Amino acid sequence: MENGNSLTQIFLPLSLAFIMFSVGMELTIQDFRRVAIQPKDFLIGAFSQIILLPLVAFGLLSFWSIDPALSVGVMIIAACPGGVTSNLITYLARGDTALSVSLTAITSLLAVIVLPMIVSFSIVHFMEAATAPAISIGKTVIGIFAITTVPVIIGMIVNYYSSTFARKFEGIARFIASILFIAIIAGAIFSERDNVIDYFQKVGPVMLTLNLIMMGLALSIARLGRLGIPQKIAITFECGLQNGTLAIFVSVTLIGSQTMMIPGAIYSLLM
C-alpha cells in the first residue's frame, strides 16, 4: 500500500509536472501570436480535440455497454489534451511541430476548465449515486492547474529567459518525458495485473475504435478546411495521441479510482 501511495502521491504528480514543463519549454510567445495570425489551423485542431473527441467517446459509450467506472475512465481520456508524444511523433512525421506544440499547450491550459466539467458529468451520467465517488470540483481544478498549467508556464519562462539552455536541454527533456510516460503506463498496468486481461477485453475495443474514428475525423475535417499536409499531420496526431499520464493522475490521485485509470492506460498502449 505504501508503494502504491508513493506512486500516486509523489512519482506520478512529479512525472506529469516534468512532462508538462518539457512542453512549456518548447513554447514561445511566437506560438501564441501565430494562433492569432493563422487561427484556422488552430481552431480546427482545437475543435476536433476539445469538442469532437468527447462527443465521439460519449456516442460510442451510448451503445457500447461496459462497466460504469470504465465508461467514466473513457470520458476522462477523451477530455485530456494531447500529450508530449504527439509533439514528438508529429516532428518525426514531418508535420507542423509548432502547431502541435501550440495545440498541446493551449488545450492543456483549457483542461483546467474542460476536464472537471466532463468528469463531473460522466460520474453523474454513468454511475449510480450509491457507487459514485465523491469529487470536489474545486480540488480537481486546483490539482489540474498545479500539475499542468504551472509547469507549462515555468517551462515558458525558462525558454524566454534562457533560450540557449532550453534548446540544449530540449532533447534530453523530451527523452526523460518519454521514459517517465512509459514508466507510468507500465506501473498502471502492473498495479492491475490480475485484472488487466479482463479489462483489456472489456475496454480495449472501444478505445481502439475511438482512436481510429477520431484520427479519421480529424484528418477529414483538416482536409475540408484545406489545410496543408504538415498541418493535417499535426492535427491528426493531436487527436490520436492523448495525455494518458494526465488521465491516470486524474483517475488515481484526484478521484481515487484504480478502475477509472484502466481506459487511459490501455489507450496509451494502443495509440
XYZ file of C-alpha atoms in Angstrom:
271
model
C 0.000 0.000 0.000
C 2.821 2.395 0.824
C 4.433 1.756 -2.562
C 1.093 2.483 -4.237
C 0.738 5.717 -2.269
C 4.273 6.741 -3.229
C 3.461 6.123 -6.886
C 0.205 8.093 -6.924
C 1.101 10.866 -4.490
C 4.747 11.545 -5.390
C 6.099 9.882 -8.546
C 3.013 10.361 -10.735
C 2.450 14.082 -9.991
C 6.166 14.924 -10.269
C 6.492 12.988 -13.520
C 3.432 14.663 -15.030
C 4.719 18.078 -13.911
C 8.055 17.414 -15.640
C 6.308 16.250 -18.820
C 4.247 19.463 -18.903
C 7.380 21.509 -18.098
C 9.051 19.981 -21.171
C 6.043 21.052 -23.277
C 6.235 24.609 -21.939
C 9.965 24.775 -22.622
C 9.279 24.280 -26.333
C 6.659 27.020 -26.370
C 7.347 30.657 -27.203
C 5.282 33.830 -27.435
C 5.501 33.444 -31.225
C 3.410 30.284 -30.995
C 0.565 32.268 -29.405
C 0.970 35.055 -31.955
C 0.769 32.525 -34.731
C -2.550 31.274 -33.347
C -3.885 34.814 -33.664
C -2.388 35.365 -37.131
C -3.337 31.933 -38.544
C -6.367 30.977 -36.471
C -7.905 28.439 -38.882
C -5.262 25.744 -38.292
C -5.543 26.069 -34.525
C -9.341 26.359 -34.409
C -9.820 23.201 -36.484
C -7.406 21.315 -34.241
C -8.891 22.685 -31.017
C -12.477 21.986 -32.121
C -11.601 18.415 -33.071
C -9.848 17.765 -29.777
C -11.841 19.707 -27.179
C -15.374 19.274 -28.532
C -15.497 16.468 -31.085
C -13.372 13.906 -29.224
C -15.520 13.837 -26.032
C -18.688 13.777 -28.160
C -17.448 10.791 -30.177
C -16.468 8.989 -26.942
C -19.892 9.675 -25.429
C -21.576 8.477 -28.616
C -19.643 5.190 -28.546
C -20.474 4.651 -24.867
C -24.160 5.252 -25.569
C -24.402 1.865 -27.294
C -21.211 0.146 -26.108
C -22.005 -1.468 -22.770
C -19.063 -1.500 -20.320
C -18.735 -1.044 -16.555
C -19.782 2.439 -15.367
C -16.369 3.217 -13.824
C -14.674 2.212 -17.084
C -17.085 4.464 -19.003
C -16.018 7.388 -16.816
C -12.392 6.447 -17.499
C -13.061 6.561 -21.256
C -14.518 10.052 -20.909
C -11.524 11.172 -18.837
C -9.008 10.196 -21.533
C -11.282 11.737 -24.189
C -11.263 15.024 -22.259
C -7.475 15.088 -21.886
C -5.301 17.272 -24.116
C -2.648 15.888 -26.441
C 0.484 14.604 -24.777
C 4.171 15.231 -25.341
C 4.187 12.080 -27.510
C 2.051 13.856 -30.115
C 4.690 16.564 -30.489
C 7.465 14.010 -30.961
C 5.529 11.875 -33.474
C 4.446 14.987 -35.399
C 8.104 16.039 -35.628
C 9.197 12.581 -36.823
C 6.354 12.524 -39.394
C 7.432 15.961 -40.704
C 4.224 17.598 -39.570
C 3.758 21.139 -38.258
C 5.537 20.756 -34.910
C 4.877 24.362 -33.880
C 1.136 23.842 -34.394
C 1.299 20.557 -32.463
C 3.100 22.179 -29.504
C 0.685 25.130 -29.544
C -2.340 22.813 -29.511
C -0.854 20.671 -26.722
C -0.012 23.682 -24.574
C -3.233 25.644 -25.024
C -5.539 22.629 -24.703
C -3.567 21.699 -21.570
C -4.347 25.135 -20.156
C -8.021 24.762 -21.107
C -8.101 21.326 -19.447
C -8.326 23.136 -16.108
C -11.914 24.002 -17.073
C -12.857 21.231 -19.511
C -11.687 18.162 -17.567
C -13.534 18.824 -14.274
C -16.748 19.547 -16.177
C -16.597 16.346 -18.225
C -15.503 14.225 -15.243
C -18.380 15.501 -13.084
C -20.928 15.000 -15.876
C -19.621 11.482 -16.617
C -19.772 10.351 -12.986
C -23.367 11.585 -12.646
C -24.443 10.141 -16.013
C -22.790 6.714 -15.929
C -22.689 5.841 -12.229
C -25.354 5.357 -9.603
C -25.284 7.693 -6.623
C -24.517 4.828 -4.221
C -21.354 3.780 -6.076
C -20.226 7.125 -7.487
C -17.067 8.549 -5.887
C -17.319 11.925 -4.212
C -15.475 14.501 -6.283
C -14.660 18.084 -5.413
C -14.734 20.384 -8.442
C -12.523 22.883 -6.639
C -9.943 20.255 -5.703
C -9.951 18.881 -9.246
C -9.470 22.331 -10.792
C -6.638 23.180 -8.389
C -4.993 19.777 -8.910
C -5.081 20.016 -12.706
C -3.948 23.657 -12.619
C -0.994 22.845 -10.364
C 0.120 19.837 -12.358
C -0.391 21.155 -15.922
C -0.701 24.933 -16.141
C 2.004 25.899 -13.640
C 4.723 23.623 -15.145
C 3.893 24.840 -18.667
C 4.251 28.461 -17.549
C 7.546 27.696 -15.752
C 8.823 25.981 -18.910
C 7.911 29.036 -20.989
C 9.698 31.315 -18.508
C 12.852 29.170 -18.717
C 12.655 29.253 -22.522
C 12.151 33.030 -22.546
C 14.990 33.946 -20.198
C 17.411 31.175 -21.155
C 16.596 30.020 -24.679
C 20.121 28.648 -25.189
C 19.745 26.324 -22.192
C 16.226 25.398 -23.307
C 17.436 24.364 -26.779
C 20.259 22.278 -25.311
C 18.018 20.648 -22.726
C 15.040 20.181 -25.064
C 16.159 16.810 -26.461
C 17.105 15.486 -23.027
C 13.803 16.685 -21.522
C 11.835 15.028 -24.318
C 13.710 11.754 -23.754
C 13.150 11.881 -19.980
C 9.467 12.744 -20.501
C 9.075 9.727 -22.814
C 10.728 7.413 -20.275
C 8.517 8.752 -17.479
C 5.442 8.274 -19.667
C 6.379 4.632 -20.345
C 7.137 4.043 -16.643
C 3.752 5.442 -15.558
C 1.806 3.356 -18.086
C 3.790 0.244 -17.142
C 3.159 0.944 -13.446
C -0.557 1.413 -14.051
C -0.818 -1.864 -15.945
C 1.297 -3.710 -13.355
C -0.829 -2.458 -10.457
C -3.879 -4.079 -12.082
C -2.014 -7.102 -13.485
C -4.525 -9.592 -12.056
C -7.397 -7.973 -13.985
C -5.606 -6.440 -16.960
C -6.602 -9.135 -19.486
C -10.249 -8.887 -18.458
C -10.121 -5.082 -18.597
C -8.396 -5.164 -21.988
C -11.160 -7.370 -23.382
C -13.838 -5.051 -21.991
C -12.426 -1.645 -22.854
C -9.738 -2.341 -25.493
C -12.148 -2.488 -28.466
C -13.882 0.790 -27.583
C -10.520 2.505 -27.033
C -9.165 1.331 -30.386
C -12.407 2.314 -32.126
C -12.322 5.768 -30.514
C -8.716 6.248 -31.585
C -9.275 5.224 -35.207
C -12.551 7.139 -35.636
C -11.114 10.288 -34.097
C -7.956 10.301 -36.209
C -10.071 9.714 -39.321
C -12.462 12.543 -38.416
C -9.621 14.943 -37.586
C -7.951 14.246 -40.921
C -11.253 14.652 -42.785
C -12.022 17.991 -41.111
C -8.474 19.228 -41.839
C -8.984 18.273 -45.494
C -12.319 20.086 -45.615
C -10.533 23.116 -44.164
C -7.991 22.854 -46.996
C -5.048 22.807 -44.625
C -1.533 21.927 -45.725
C -0.111 18.435 -45.325
C 2.060 19.366 -42.278
C -0.999 20.852 -40.554
C -3.113 17.769 -41.356
C -0.426 15.554 -39.812
C -0.210 17.686 -36.656
C -3.980 17.824 -36.083
C -4.456 14.105 -36.784
C -1.806 13.104 -34.257
C -3.028 15.640 -31.688
C -6.437 13.972 -31.808
C -4.997 10.468 -31.692
C -2.323 10.788 -29.010
C -3.870 11.979 -25.758
C -2.172 12.686 -22.433
C -2.581 9.288 -20.801
C -0.440 10.380 -17.859
C -2.913 13.144 -17.013
C -5.825 10.704 -17.332
C -4.162 8.339 -14.845
C -3.364 11.239 -12.491
C -6.980 12.453 -12.506
C -8.347 8.919 -12.028
C -5.997 7.685 -9.319
C -4.774 10.774 -7.483
C -7.720 13.181 -7.721
C -10.647 10.735 -7.832
C -9.017 7.754 -6.126
C -10.225 5.113 -8.583
C -7.897 2.401 -9.881
C -10.601 1.189 -12.273
C -11.077 4.555 -13.952
C -7.389 4.713 -14.856
C -7.586 1.500 -16.930
C -9.006 3.086 -20.127
C -6.275 5.747 -20.053
C -3.556 3.117 -19.625
C -4.963 0.884 -22.369
C -5.469 3.853 -24.704
C -1.838 4.832 -24.137
C -0.725 1.356 -25.219
C -2.982 1.255 -28.270
C -2.413 4.785 -29.532
